[in-house]
mmCIF file with all atom_site columns, C-alpha atoms in Angstrom:
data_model
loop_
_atom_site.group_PDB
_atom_site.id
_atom_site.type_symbol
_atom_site.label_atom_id
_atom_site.label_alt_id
_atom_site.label_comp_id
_atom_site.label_asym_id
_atom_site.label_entity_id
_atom_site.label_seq_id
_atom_site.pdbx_PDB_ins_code
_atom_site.Cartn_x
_atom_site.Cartn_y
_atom_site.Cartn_z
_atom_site.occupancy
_atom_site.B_iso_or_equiv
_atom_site.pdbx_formal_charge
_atom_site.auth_seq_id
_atom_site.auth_comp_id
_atom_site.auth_asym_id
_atom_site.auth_atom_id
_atom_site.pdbx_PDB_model_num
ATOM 1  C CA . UNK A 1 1  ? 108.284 66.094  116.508 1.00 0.00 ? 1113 UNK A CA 1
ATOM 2  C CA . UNK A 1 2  ? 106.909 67.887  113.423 1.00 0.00 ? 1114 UNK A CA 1
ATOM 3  C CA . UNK A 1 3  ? 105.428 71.564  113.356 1.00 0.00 ? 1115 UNK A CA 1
ATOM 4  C CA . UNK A 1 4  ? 102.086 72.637  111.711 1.00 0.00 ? 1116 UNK A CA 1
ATOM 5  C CA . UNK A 1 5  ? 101.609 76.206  111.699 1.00 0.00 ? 1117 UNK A CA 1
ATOM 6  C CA . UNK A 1 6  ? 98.202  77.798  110.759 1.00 0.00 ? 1118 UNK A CA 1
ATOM 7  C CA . UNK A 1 7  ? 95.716  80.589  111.508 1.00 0.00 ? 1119 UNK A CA 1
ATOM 8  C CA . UNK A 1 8  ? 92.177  80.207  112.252 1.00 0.00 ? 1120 UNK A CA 1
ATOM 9  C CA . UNK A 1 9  ? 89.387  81.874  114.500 1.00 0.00 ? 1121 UNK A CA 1
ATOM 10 C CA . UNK A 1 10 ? 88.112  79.769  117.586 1.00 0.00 ? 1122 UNK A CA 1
ATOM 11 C CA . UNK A 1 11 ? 84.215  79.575  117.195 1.00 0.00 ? 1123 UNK A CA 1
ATOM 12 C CA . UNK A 1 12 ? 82.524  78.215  120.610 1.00 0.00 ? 1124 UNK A CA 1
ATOM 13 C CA . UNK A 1 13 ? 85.775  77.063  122.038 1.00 0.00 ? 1125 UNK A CA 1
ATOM 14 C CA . UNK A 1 14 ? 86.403  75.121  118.837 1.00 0.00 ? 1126 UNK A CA 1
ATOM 15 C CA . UNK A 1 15 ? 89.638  75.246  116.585 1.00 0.00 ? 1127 UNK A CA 1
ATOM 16 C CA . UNK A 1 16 ? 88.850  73.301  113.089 1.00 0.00 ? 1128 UNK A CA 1
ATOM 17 C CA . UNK A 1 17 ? 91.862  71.433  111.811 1.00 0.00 ? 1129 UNK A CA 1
ATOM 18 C CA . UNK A 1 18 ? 92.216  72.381  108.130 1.00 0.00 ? 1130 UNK A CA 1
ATOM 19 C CA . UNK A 1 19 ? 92.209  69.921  105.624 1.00 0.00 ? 1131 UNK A CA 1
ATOM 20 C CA . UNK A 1 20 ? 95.665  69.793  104.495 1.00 0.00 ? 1132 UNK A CA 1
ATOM 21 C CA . UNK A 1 21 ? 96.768  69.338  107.640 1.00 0.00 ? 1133 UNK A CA 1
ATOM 22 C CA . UNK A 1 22 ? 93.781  66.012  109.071 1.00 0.00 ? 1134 UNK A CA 1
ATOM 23 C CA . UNK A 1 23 ? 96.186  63.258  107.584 1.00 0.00 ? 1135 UNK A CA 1
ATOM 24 C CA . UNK A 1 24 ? 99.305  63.950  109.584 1.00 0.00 ? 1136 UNK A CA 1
ATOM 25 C CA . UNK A 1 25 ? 97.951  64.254  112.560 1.00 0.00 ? 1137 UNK A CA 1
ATOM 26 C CA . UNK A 1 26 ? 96.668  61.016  114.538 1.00 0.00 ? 1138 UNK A CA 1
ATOM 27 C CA . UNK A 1 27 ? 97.232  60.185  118.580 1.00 0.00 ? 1139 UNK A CA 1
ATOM 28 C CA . UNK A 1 28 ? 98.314  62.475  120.914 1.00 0.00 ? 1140 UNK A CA 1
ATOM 29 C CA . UNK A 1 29 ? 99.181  66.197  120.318 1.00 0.00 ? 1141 UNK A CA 1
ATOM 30 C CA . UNK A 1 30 ? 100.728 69.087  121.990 1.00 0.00 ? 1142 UNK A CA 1
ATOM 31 C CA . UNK A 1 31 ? 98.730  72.604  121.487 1.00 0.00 ? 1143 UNK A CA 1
ATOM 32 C CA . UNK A 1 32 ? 100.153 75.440  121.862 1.00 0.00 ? 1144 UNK A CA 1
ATOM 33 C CA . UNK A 1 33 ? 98.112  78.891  121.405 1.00 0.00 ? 1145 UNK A CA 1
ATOM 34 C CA . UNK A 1 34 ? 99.238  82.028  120.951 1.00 0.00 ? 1146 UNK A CA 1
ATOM 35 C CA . UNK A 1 35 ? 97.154  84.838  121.284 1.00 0.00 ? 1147 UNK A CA 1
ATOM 36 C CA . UNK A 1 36 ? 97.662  88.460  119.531 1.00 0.00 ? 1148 UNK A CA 1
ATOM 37 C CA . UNK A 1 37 ? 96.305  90.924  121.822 1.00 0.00 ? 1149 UNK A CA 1
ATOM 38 C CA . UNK A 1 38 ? 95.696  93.462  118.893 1.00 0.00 ? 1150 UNK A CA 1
ATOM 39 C CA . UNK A 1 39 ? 93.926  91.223  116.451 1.00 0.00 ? 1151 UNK A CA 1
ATOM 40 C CA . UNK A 1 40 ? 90.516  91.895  118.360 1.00 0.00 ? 1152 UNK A CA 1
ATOM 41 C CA . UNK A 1 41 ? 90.374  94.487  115.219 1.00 0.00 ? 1153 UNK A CA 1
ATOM 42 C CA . UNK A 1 42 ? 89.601  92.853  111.446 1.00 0.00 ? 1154 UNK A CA 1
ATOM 43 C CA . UNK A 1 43 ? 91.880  92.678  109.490 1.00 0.00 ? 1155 UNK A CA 1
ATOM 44 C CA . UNK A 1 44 ? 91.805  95.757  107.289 1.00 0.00 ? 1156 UNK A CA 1
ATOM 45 C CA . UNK A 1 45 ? 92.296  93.537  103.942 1.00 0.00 ? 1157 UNK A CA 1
ATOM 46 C CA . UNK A 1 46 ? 88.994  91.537  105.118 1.00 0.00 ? 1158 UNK A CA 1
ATOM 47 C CA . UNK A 1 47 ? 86.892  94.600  106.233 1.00 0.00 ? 1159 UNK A CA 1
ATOM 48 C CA . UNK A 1 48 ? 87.673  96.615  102.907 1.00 0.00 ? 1160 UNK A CA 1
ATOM 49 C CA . UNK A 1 49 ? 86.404  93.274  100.965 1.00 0.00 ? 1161 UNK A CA 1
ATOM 50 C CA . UNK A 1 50 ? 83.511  93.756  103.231 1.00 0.00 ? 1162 UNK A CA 1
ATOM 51 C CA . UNK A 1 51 ? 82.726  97.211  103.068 1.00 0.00 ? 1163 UNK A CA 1
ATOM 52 C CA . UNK A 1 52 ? 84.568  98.021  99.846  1.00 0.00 ? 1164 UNK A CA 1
ATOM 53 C CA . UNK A 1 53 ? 84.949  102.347 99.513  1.00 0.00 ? 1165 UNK A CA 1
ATOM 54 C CA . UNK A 1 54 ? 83.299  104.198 96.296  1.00 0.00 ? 1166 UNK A CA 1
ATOM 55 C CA . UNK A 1 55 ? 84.171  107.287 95.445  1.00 0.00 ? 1167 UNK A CA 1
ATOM 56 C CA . UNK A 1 56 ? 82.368  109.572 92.891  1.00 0.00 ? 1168 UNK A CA 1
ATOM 57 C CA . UNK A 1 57 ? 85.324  110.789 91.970  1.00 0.00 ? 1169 UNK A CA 1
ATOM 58 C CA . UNK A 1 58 ? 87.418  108.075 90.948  1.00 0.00 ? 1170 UNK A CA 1
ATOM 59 C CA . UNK A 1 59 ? 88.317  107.319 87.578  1.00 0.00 ? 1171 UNK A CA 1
ATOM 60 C CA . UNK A 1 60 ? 90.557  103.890 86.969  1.00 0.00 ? 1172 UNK A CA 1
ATOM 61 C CA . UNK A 1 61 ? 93.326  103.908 84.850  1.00 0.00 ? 1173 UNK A CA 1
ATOM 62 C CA . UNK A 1 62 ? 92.806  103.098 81.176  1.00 0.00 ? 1174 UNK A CA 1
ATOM 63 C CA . UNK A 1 63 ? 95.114  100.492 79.783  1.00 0.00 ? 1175 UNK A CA 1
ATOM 64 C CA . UNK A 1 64 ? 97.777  102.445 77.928  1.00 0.00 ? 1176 UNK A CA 1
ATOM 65 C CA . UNK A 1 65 ? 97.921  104.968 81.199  1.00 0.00 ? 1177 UNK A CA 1
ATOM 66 C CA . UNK A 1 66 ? 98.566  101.276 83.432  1.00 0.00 ? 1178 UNK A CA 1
ATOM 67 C CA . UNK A 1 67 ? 101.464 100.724 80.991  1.00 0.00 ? 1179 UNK A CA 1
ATOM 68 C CA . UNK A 1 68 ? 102.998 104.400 80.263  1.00 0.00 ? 1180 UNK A CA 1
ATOM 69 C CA . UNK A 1 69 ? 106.535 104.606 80.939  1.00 0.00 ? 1181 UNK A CA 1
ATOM 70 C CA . UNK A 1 70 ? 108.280 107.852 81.481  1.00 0.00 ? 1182 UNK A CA 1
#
């Protein structure tokens, strides 16, 4: 037996193979789904590339400051 491990979302009681993955597997299958109770909440990586935070305040780092070594 051989393992594929990957994380999608289930759209309309779908779960889309990904595409790495459609040669390997042919026949029969075993599922297995595990659910995370807490990941009802988006990821916070996803919603800040979403809704990305500006500040008027905030001044980035100028190249010699990135590289300063004290």
């Amino acid at each position: 037996m051989s393992v594929i491990e990957f994380q999608t979302r289930v759209e309309h009681g779908t779960i889309e193979l990904p595409e790495e993955y459609r040669h390997l597997v042919t026949g029969r299958v075993r599922i297995i789904i595990l659910i995370n109770e807490d990941e009802d909440e988006e990821d916070m990586v996803e919603f800040l590339l979403d809704h990305p935070y500006h500040s008027d305040s905030f001044t980035p780092l100028k190249r010699d400051e990135i590289y300063e070594r004290r």
